[in-house]
Short mmCIF file of N, CA, C and O in Angstrom, two decimals:
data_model
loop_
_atom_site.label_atom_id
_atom_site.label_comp_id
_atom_site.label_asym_id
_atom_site.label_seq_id
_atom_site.Cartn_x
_atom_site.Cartn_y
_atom_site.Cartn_z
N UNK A 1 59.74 -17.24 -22.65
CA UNK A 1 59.02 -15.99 -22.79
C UNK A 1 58.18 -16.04 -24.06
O UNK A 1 58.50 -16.44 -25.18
N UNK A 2 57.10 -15.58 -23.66
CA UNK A 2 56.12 -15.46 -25.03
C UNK A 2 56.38 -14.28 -25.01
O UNK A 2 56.33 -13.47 -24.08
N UNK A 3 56.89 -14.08 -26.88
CA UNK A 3 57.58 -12.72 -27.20
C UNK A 3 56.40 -12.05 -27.90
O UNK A 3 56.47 -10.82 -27.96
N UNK A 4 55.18 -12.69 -28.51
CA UNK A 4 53.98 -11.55 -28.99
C UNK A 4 53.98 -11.00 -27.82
O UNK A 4 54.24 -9.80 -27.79
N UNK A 5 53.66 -11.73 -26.47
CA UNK A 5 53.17 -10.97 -25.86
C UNK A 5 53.38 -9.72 -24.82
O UNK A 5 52.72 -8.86 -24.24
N UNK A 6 54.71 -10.17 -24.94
CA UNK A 6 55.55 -9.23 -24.30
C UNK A 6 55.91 -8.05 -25.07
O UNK A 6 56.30 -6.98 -24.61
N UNK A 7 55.74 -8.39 -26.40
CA UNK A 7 55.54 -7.02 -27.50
C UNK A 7 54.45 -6.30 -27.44
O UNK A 7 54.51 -5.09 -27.64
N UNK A 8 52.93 -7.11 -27.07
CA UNK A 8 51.88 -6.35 -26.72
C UNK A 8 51.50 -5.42 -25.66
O UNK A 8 50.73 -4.46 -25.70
N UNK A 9 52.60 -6.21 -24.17
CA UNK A 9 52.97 -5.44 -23.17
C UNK A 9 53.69 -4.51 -23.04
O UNK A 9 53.53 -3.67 -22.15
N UNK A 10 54.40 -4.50 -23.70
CA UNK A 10 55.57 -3.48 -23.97
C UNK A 10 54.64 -1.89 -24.94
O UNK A 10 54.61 -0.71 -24.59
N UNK A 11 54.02 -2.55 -26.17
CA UNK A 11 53.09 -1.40 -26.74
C UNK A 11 51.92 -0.74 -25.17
O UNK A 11 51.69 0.45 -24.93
N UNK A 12 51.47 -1.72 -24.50
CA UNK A 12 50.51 -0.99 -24.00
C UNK A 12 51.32 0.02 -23.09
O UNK A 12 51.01 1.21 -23.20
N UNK A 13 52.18 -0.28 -22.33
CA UNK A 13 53.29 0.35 -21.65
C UNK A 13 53.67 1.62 -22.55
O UNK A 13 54.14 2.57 -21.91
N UNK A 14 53.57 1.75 -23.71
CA UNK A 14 54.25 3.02 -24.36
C UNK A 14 53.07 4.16 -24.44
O UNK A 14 53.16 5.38 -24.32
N UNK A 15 51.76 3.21 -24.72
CA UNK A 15 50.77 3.78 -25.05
C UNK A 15 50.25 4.52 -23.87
O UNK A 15 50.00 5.72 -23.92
N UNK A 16 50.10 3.85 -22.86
CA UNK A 16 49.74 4.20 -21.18
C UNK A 16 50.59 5.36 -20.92
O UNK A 16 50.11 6.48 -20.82
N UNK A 17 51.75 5.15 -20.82
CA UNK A 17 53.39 5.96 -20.19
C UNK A 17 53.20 5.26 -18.96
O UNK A 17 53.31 6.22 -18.19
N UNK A 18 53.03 4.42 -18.34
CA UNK A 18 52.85 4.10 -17.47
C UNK A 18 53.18 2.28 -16.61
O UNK A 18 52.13 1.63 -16.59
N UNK A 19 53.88 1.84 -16.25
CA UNK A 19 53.96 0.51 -16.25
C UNK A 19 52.65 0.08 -15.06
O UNK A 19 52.72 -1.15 -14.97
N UNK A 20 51.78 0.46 -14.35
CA UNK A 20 50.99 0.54 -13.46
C UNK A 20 49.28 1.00 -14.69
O UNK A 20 48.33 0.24 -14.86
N UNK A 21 49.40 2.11 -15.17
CA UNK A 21 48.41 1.75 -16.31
C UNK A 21 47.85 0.92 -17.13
O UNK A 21 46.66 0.67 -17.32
N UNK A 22 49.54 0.17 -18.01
CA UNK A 22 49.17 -0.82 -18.19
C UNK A 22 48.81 -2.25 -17.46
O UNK A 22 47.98 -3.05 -17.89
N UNK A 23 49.39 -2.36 -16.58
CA UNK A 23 49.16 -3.54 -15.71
C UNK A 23 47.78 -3.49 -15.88
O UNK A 23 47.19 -4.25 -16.65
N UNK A 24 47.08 -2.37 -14.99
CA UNK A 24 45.32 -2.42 -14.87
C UNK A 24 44.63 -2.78 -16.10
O UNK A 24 43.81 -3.70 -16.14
N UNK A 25 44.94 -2.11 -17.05
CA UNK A 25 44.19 -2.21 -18.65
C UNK A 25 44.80 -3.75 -19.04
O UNK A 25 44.26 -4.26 -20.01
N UNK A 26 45.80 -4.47 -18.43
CA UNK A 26 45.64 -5.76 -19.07
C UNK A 26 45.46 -6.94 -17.89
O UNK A 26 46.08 -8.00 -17.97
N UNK A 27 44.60 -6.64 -16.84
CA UNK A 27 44.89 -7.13 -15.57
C UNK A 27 45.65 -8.26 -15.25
O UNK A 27 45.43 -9.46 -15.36
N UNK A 28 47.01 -7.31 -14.63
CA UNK A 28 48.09 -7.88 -14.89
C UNK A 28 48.56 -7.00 -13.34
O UNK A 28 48.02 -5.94 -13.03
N UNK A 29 49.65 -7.65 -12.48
CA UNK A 29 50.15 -6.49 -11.52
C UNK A 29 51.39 -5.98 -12.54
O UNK A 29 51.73 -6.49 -13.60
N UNK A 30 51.76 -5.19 -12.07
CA UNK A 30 52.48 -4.13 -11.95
C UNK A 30 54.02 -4.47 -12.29
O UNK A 30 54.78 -3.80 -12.99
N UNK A 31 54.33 -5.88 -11.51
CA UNK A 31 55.19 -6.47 -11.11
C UNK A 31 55.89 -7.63 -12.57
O UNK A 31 56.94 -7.94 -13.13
N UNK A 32 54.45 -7.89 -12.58
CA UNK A 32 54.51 -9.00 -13.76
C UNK A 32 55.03 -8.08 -15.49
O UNK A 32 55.89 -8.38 -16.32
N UNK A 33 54.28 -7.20 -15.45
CA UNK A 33 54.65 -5.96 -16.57
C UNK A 33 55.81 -5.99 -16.61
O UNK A 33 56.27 -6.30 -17.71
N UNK A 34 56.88 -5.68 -15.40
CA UNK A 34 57.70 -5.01 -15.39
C UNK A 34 58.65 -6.45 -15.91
O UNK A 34 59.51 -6.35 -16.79
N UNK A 35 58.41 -7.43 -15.37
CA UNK A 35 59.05 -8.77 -15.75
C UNK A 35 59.24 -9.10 -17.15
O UNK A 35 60.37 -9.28 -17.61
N UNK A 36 58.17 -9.20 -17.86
CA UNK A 36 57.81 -8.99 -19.59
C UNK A 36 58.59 -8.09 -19.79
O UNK A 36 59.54 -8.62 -20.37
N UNK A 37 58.86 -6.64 -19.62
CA UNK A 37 59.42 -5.87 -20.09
C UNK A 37 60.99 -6.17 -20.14
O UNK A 37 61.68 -5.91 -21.13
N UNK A 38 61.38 -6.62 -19.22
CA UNK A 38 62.82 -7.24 -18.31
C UNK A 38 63.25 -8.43 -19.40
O UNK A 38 64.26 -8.52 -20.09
N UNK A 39 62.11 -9.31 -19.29
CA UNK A 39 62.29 -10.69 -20.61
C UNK A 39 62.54 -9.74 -21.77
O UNK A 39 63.67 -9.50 -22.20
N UNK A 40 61.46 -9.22 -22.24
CA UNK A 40 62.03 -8.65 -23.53
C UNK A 40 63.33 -8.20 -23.94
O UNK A 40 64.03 -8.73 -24.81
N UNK A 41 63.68 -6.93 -23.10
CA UNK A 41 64.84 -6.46 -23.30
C UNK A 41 66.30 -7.22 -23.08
O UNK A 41 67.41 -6.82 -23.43
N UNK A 42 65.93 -8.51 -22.35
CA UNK A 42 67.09 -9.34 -22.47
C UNK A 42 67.34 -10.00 -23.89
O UNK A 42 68.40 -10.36 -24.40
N UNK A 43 66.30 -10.03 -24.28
CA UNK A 43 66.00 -11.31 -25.29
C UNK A 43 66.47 -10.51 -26.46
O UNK A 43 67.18 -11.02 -27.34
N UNK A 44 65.95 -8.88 -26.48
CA UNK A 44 66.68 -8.18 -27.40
C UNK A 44 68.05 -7.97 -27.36
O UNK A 44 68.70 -8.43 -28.30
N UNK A 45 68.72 -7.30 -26.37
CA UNK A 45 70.09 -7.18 -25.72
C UNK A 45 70.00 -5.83 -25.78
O UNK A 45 71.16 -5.43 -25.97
N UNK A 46 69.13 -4.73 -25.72
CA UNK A 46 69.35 -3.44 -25.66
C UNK A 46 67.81 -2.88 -24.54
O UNK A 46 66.70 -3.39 -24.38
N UNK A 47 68.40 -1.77 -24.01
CA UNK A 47 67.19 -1.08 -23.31
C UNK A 47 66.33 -0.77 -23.93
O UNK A 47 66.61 -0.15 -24.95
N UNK A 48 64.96 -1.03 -23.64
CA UNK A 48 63.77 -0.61 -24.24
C UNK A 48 62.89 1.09 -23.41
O UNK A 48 62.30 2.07 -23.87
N UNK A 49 63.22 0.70 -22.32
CA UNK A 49 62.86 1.75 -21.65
C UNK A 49 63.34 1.86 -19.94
O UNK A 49 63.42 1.08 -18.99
N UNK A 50 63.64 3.70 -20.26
CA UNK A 50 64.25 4.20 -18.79
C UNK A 50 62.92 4.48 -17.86
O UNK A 50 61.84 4.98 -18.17
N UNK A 51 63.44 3.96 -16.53
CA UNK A 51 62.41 3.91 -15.96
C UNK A 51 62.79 4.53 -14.45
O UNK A 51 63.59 3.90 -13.75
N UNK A 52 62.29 5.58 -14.05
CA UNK A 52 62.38 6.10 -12.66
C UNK A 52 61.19 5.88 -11.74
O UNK A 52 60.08 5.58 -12.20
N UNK A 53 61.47 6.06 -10.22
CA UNK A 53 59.87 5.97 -10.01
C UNK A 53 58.71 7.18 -10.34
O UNK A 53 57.62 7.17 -9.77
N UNK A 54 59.06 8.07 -11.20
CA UNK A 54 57.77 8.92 -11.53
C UNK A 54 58.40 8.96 -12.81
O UNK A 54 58.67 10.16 -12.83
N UNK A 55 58.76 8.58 -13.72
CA UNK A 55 58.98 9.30 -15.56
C UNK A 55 59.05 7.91 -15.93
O UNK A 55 59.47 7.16 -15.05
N UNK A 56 58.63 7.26 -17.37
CA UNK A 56 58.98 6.40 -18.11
C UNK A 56 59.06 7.14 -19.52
O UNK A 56 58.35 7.93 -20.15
N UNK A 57 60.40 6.43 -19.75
CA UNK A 57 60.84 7.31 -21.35
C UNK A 57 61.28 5.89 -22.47
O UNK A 57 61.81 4.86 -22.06
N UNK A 58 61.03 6.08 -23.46
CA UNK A 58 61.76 5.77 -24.46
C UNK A 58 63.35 5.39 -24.50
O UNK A 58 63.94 6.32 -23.94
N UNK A 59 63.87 4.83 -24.74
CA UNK A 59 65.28 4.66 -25.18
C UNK A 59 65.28 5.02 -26.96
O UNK A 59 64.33 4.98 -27.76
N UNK A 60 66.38 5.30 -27.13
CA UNK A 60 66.24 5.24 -28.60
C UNK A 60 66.77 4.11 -29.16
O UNK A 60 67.27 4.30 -30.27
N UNK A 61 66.83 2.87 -28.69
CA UNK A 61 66.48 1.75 -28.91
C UNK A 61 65.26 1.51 -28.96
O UNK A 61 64.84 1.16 -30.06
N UNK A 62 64.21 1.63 -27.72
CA UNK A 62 63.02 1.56 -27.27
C UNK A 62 62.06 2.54 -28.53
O UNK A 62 61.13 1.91 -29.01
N UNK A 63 62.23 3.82 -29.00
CA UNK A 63 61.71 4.21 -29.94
C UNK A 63 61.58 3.57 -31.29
O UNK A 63 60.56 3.45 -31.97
N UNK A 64 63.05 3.09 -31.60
CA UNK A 64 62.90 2.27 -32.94
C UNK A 64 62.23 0.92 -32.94
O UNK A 64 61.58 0.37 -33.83
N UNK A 65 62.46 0.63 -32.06
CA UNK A 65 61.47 -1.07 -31.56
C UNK A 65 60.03 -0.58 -31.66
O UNK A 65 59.10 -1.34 -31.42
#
């Protein structure tokens, strides 16, 4: 895993609220985002973000990161 970049994915994702926003703004699917996000949070060992199919929130892990 490239971890800048999955940190950059992860910011655009916070910035968007959106894992489908960002995908488009970094043309990227949807799918792949969600993967980066998945790498990351393993690599950290804590949730970065709760994700339903209509709300994306913060963890307060995910906030302090």
């Amino acid at each position: 895993m490239d971890s800048l970049k999955a940190i950059q994915v992860f910011a655009k994702v916070v910035q968007q609220g959106s894992l489908s926003s960002a995908a488009r703004l970094l043309d990227a699917s949807p799918a792949s985002v969600s993967r980066q996000i998945g790498a990351l949070e393993a690599a950290l060992g804590a949730r970065l973000l709760n994700r339903t199919s209509r709300k994306l929130t913060l963890t307060e892990a995910g906030e302090a990161y």
